[in-house]
Tab-separated table of C-alpha atoms in Angstrom:
chain	number	residue	atom	x	y	z
Q	9	SER	CA	0.044	0.099	-0.013
Q	10	ASP	CA	1.229	3.503	-0.771
Q	11	GLY	CA	-0.545	5.117	2.145
Q	12	VAL	CA	-3.250	6.630	0.059
Q	13	SER	CA	-6.643	6.009	1.186
Q	14	VAL	CA	-9.903	6.960	-0.779
Q	15	ILE	CA	-13.008	7.685	1.349
Q	16	ALA	CA	-16.245	7.553	-0.703
Q	17	GLN	CA	-18.778	10.286	0.143
Q	18	ALA	CA	-21.708	8.874	1.861
Q	19	SER	CA	-24.130	11.581	1.281
Q	20	ALA	CA	-26.094	12.011	-1.900
Q	21	PRO	CA	-25.380	14.931	-4.268
Q	22	GLU	CA	-27.634	18.106	-3.981
Q	23	ALA	CA	-30.734	18.008	-6.398
Q	24	ILE	CA	-30.734	20.192	-9.549
Q	25	SER	CA	-32.798	23.432	-9.562
Q	26	ASN	CA	-34.623	25.590	-12.086
Q	27	LEU	CA	-35.532	22.748	-14.550
Q	28	THR	CA	-36.755	24.158	-17.584
Q	29	ILE	CA	-38.155	22.415	-20.775
Q	30	ILE	CA	-38.790	24.045	-23.994
Q	31	GLU	CA	-40.521	22.518	-26.949
Q	32	GLU	CA	-38.470	22.952	-30.098
Q	33	ILE	CA	-39.354	21.714	-33.719
Q	34	ASP	CA	-38.344	18.240	-33.134
Q	35	ASP	CA	-36.917	17.920	-29.618
Q	36	TRP	CA	-37.447	18.898	-25.993
Q	37	THR	CA	-34.563	20.990	-24.678
Q	38	LEU	CA	-34.080	20.508	-20.961
Q	39	SER	CA	-31.837	22.908	-19.009
Q	40	TRP	CA	-31.302	23.292	-15.292
Q	41	SER	CA	-28.990	25.014	-12.558
Q	42	TYR	CA	-26.498	23.296	-10.501
Q	43	VAL	CA	-24.851	25.599	-8.074
Q	44	TYR	CA	-22.967	23.288	-5.944
Q	45	MET	CA	-20.906	20.960	-7.974
Q	46	PRO	CA	-19.072	18.450	-5.635
Q	47	THR	CA	-15.548	17.215	-6.316
Q	48	ASP	CA	-16.957	13.740	-6.802
Q	49	PHE	CA	-19.601	14.755	-9.165
Q	50	LYS	CA	-19.926	12.199	-12.052
Q	51	THR	CA	-22.971	12.886	-14.233
Q	52	PHE	CA	-26.574	14.007	-14.697
Q	53	GLN	CA	-29.079	11.219	-15.593
Q	54	ILE	CA	-32.062	11.953	-17.588
Q	55	TYR	CA	-35.201	10.019	-17.327
Q	56	GLN	CA	-38.223	10.057	-19.617
Q	57	ASP	CA	-41.422	8.369	-18.111
Q	58	TYR	CA	-39.107	6.318	-15.796
Q	59	ASP	CA	-36.715	5.084	-18.644
Q	60	LEU	CA	-33.177	6.408	-18.557
Q	61	ILE	CA	-32.587	8.099	-21.732
Q	62	GLY	CA	-29.282	9.612	-21.364
Q	63	GLU	CA	-26.472	11.190	-19.343
Q	64	THR	CA	-24.593	14.497	-19.568
Q	65	SER	CA	-22.068	16.379	-17.475
Q	66	GLY	CA	-23.329	19.704	-18.969
Q	67	LEU	CA	-26.495	21.560	-17.812
Q	68	VAL	CA	-28.501	21.019	-21.192
Q	69	PHE	CA	-29.924	17.959	-22.849
Q	70	LYS	CA	-31.919	17.409	-25.930
Q	71	ALA	CA	-34.496	14.654	-26.105
Q	72	LYS	CA	-36.447	13.687	-29.337
Q	73	ILE	CA	-40.112	14.204	-29.071
Q	74	THR	CA	-41.699	10.726	-29.179
Q	75	LYS	CA	-45.106	11.290	-27.623
Q	76	THR	CA	-47.700	14.004	-26.825
Q	77	GLN	CA	-46.822	13.988	-23.236
Q	78	SER	CA	-43.791	13.087	-21.197
Q	79	ASN	CA	-42.450	13.250	-17.741
Q	80	PHE	CA	-38.825	14.297	-17.392
Q	81	ARG	CA	-36.707	13.684	-14.325
Q	82	VAL	CA	-33.023	14.808	-13.848
Q	83	ILE	CA	-30.933	13.189	-11.174
Q	84	ALA	CA	-27.331	14.221	-10.165
Q	85	VAL	CA	-25.017	11.173	-9.517
Q	86	ASP	CA	-21.564	11.186	-7.899
Q	87	THR	CA	-18.558	8.738	-8.460
Q	88	ALA	CA	-19.674	6.476	-5.683
Q	89	GLY	CA	-23.153	6.107	-7.353
Q	90	ASN	CA	-24.999	8.149	-4.789
Q	91	GLN	CA	-28.047	9.856	-6.490
Q	92	SER	CA	-29.744	13.063	-5.705
Q	93	THR	CA	-33.565	13.309	-5.288
Q	94	TYR	CA	-35.099	13.950	-8.692
Q	95	THR	CA	-36.315	17.096	-10.039
Q	96	GLN	CA	-39.212	16.417	-12.518
Q	97	GLN	CA	-41.457	18.115	-14.875
Q	98	THR	CA	-44.336	17.011	-17.162
Q	99	VAL	CA	-44.593	18.605	-20.571
Q	100	THR	CA	-47.261	18.271	-23.374
Q	101	ILE	CA	-46.502	19.227	-26.911
Q	102	THR	CA	-48.356	22.243	-28.528
Q	103	PRO	CA	-51.256	21.112	-30.363
Q	104	LEU	CA	-51.801	22.270	-33.974
Q	105	ASN	CA	-54.509	24.820	-34.376
Q	106	ASP	CA	-57.706	24.126	-36.127
Q	107	ILE	CA	-58.290	25.510	-39.696
Q	108	ALA	CA	-59.975	28.591	-39.384
Q	109	SER	CA	-61.991	28.733	-42.523
Q	110	VAL	CA	-62.637	26.656	-45.627
Q	111	ASN	CA	-64.525	27.633	-48.833
Q	112	ALA	CA	-65.192	26.374	-52.372
Q	113	SER	CA	-65.594	28.111	-55.673
Q	114	TYR	CA	-66.241	27.143	-59.157
Q	115	LEU	CA	-63.346	27.747	-61.382
Q	116	ASN	CA	-63.013	26.626	-65.073
Q	117	ASN	CA	-65.583	23.942	-64.716
Q	118	ASN	CA	-63.756	22.608	-61.452
Q	119	ILE	CA	-64.781	22.823	-57.886
Q	120	LEU	CA	-61.919	24.468	-56.031
Q	121	MET	CA	-61.792	23.968	-52.130
Q	122	PHE	CA	-59.359	26.311	-50.470
Q	123	TRP	CA	-58.550	27.127	-46.748
Q	124	ASP	CA	-56.479	29.279	-44.466
Q	125	LYS	CA	-53.125	28.182	-43.512
Q	126	ILE	CA	-52.565	27.422	-39.818
Q	127	SER	CA	-49.974	29.436	-37.803
Q	128	THR	CA	-47.154	27.171	-36.453
Q	129	ASN	CA	-43.308	26.986	-36.335
Q	130	LYS	CA	-43.454	23.231	-37.344
Q	131	THR	CA	-42.840	22.495	-40.930
Q	132	PRO	CA	-43.937	20.983	-43.327
Q	133	ILE	CA	-47.509	20.914	-42.323
Q	134	PHE	CA	-49.629	18.726	-44.456
Q	135	TYR	CA	-53.513	19.221	-44.885
Q	136	GLU	CA	-55.551	16.057	-44.810
Q	137	VAL	CA	-58.827	16.088	-46.721
Q	138	LYS	CA	-61.558	13.379	-46.294
Q	139	LYS	CA	-65.135	12.951	-47.493
Q	140	SER	CA	-67.771	12.050	-45.151
Q	141	SER	CA	-69.423	13.542	-41.989
Q	142	SER	CA	-67.313	11.409	-39.588
Q	143	TRP	CA	-63.533	11.870	-39.679
Q	144	GLU	CA	-62.622	8.358	-38.493
Q	145	ASN	CA	-64.911	6.570	-41.049
Q	146	ALA	CA	-64.196	9.117	-43.845
Q	147	GLN	CA	-62.895	8.283	-47.341
Q	148	PHE	CA	-59.468	9.737	-47.750
Q	149	ILE	CA	-59.262	12.277	-50.636
Q	150	GLU	CA	-55.797	13.911	-50.475
Q	151	LYS	CA	-52.921	14.939	-48.271
Q	152	THR	CA	-51.191	18.190	-49.497
Q	153	THR	CA	-48.813	21.047	-48.355
Q	154	ASP	CA	-50.792	23.367	-50.526
Q	155	TYR	CA	-53.998	25.400	-49.403
Q	156	LYS	CA	-56.366	24.359	-52.255
Q	157	LEU	CA	-57.486	21.387	-53.895
Q	158	ASN	CA	-59.773	20.610	-56.888
Q	159	ILE	CA	-62.621	18.311	-55.818
Q	160	PHE	CA	-64.802	16.561	-58.265
Q	161	SER	CA	-68.247	15.915	-56.514
Q	162	ASN	CA	-70.914	17.157	-54.251
Q	163	GLY	CA	-70.663	16.119	-50.492
Q	164	THR	CA	-69.353	16.861	-47.077
Q	165	TYR	CA	-65.646	17.533	-46.969
Q	166	MET	CA	-63.533	17.647	-43.959
Q	167	ILE	CA	-60.012	19.036	-43.526
Q	168	LYS	CA	-57.421	18.712	-40.657
Q	169	ALA	CA	-53.709	20.100	-40.352
Q	170	THR	CA	-51.119	17.309	-39.667
Q	171	TYR	CA	-47.443	17.088	-38.897
Q	172	GLN	CA	-44.993	14.293	-38.330
Q	173	TYR	CA	-42.049	14.446	-36.171
Q	174	SER	CA	-38.739	12.761	-36.974
Q	175	SER	CA	-39.565	10.177	-34.305
Q	176	GLY	CA	-42.706	9.143	-36.309
Q	177	LEU	CA	-45.160	10.743	-33.894
Q	178	LYS	CA	-48.091	12.263	-35.981
Q	179	ILE	CA	-50.187	15.137	-34.585
Q	180	GLU	CA	-53.086	16.812	-35.949
Q	181	SER	CA	-55.662	19.720	-35.397
Q	182	GLU	CA	-58.280	18.540	-32.954
Q	183	ASN	CA	-61.392	19.522	-34.959
Q	184	PRO	CA	-61.975	18.995	-38.670
Q	185	LYS	CA	-63.249	21.952	-40.469
Q	186	ILE	CA	-66.183	20.959	-42.496
Q	187	LEU	CA	-67.356	22.128	-45.880
Q	188	ILE	CA	-70.628	21.012	-47.629
Q	189	VAL	CA	-70.266	21.297	-51.360
Q	190	ASP	CA	-73.412	21.683	-53.607
Q	191	GLU	CA	-72.558	22.474	-57.264
Q	192	ALA	CA	-75.984	24.236	-57.488
Q	193	GLN	CA	-75.120	26.837	-54.849
Q	194	LEU	CA	-71.687	27.688	-56.130
Q	195	LEU	CA	-70.987	30.691	-58.190
Q	196	LYS	CA	-69.877	29.620	-61.716
Q	197	ASN	CA	-67.437	31.726	-64.041
């Protein structure tokens, strides 16, 4: 023995503070404060819904958005494996707005359906058009990034805005905007 002894710290590290989570285009950005950094500090562990998703020695961590609501926990860990109490926050993604208005007109012997673009920082936004009075059982007509669509028959049409994260999670506006098309009622040019 060389006369050096290592004494493991028996007490757990202090918990982090000021946990902030910001929704970005495709990620949650977690940031926090850690005022007292003990000499035996090892890492911060980040949990999403009780699953360990990563570690970092910094004060910022990015997590992919994979579900509409998540609970994040951040724990400080020292070299002896002692863990701080967790600091947690539950976050919910910002839903897409409903489409404000939809109309139709007769143009060059075609029925042109057109609608308002929704306001969001997500891109690309797709607009899904279906034909029926019930969204779940409706006939799919078109999915487009445009704000207009030629339709070819009378009936009840519905439209929702949709977005797909890189994780595969798809979100849509909560309520479809409904348009009842009756050729006899449209102005013809």
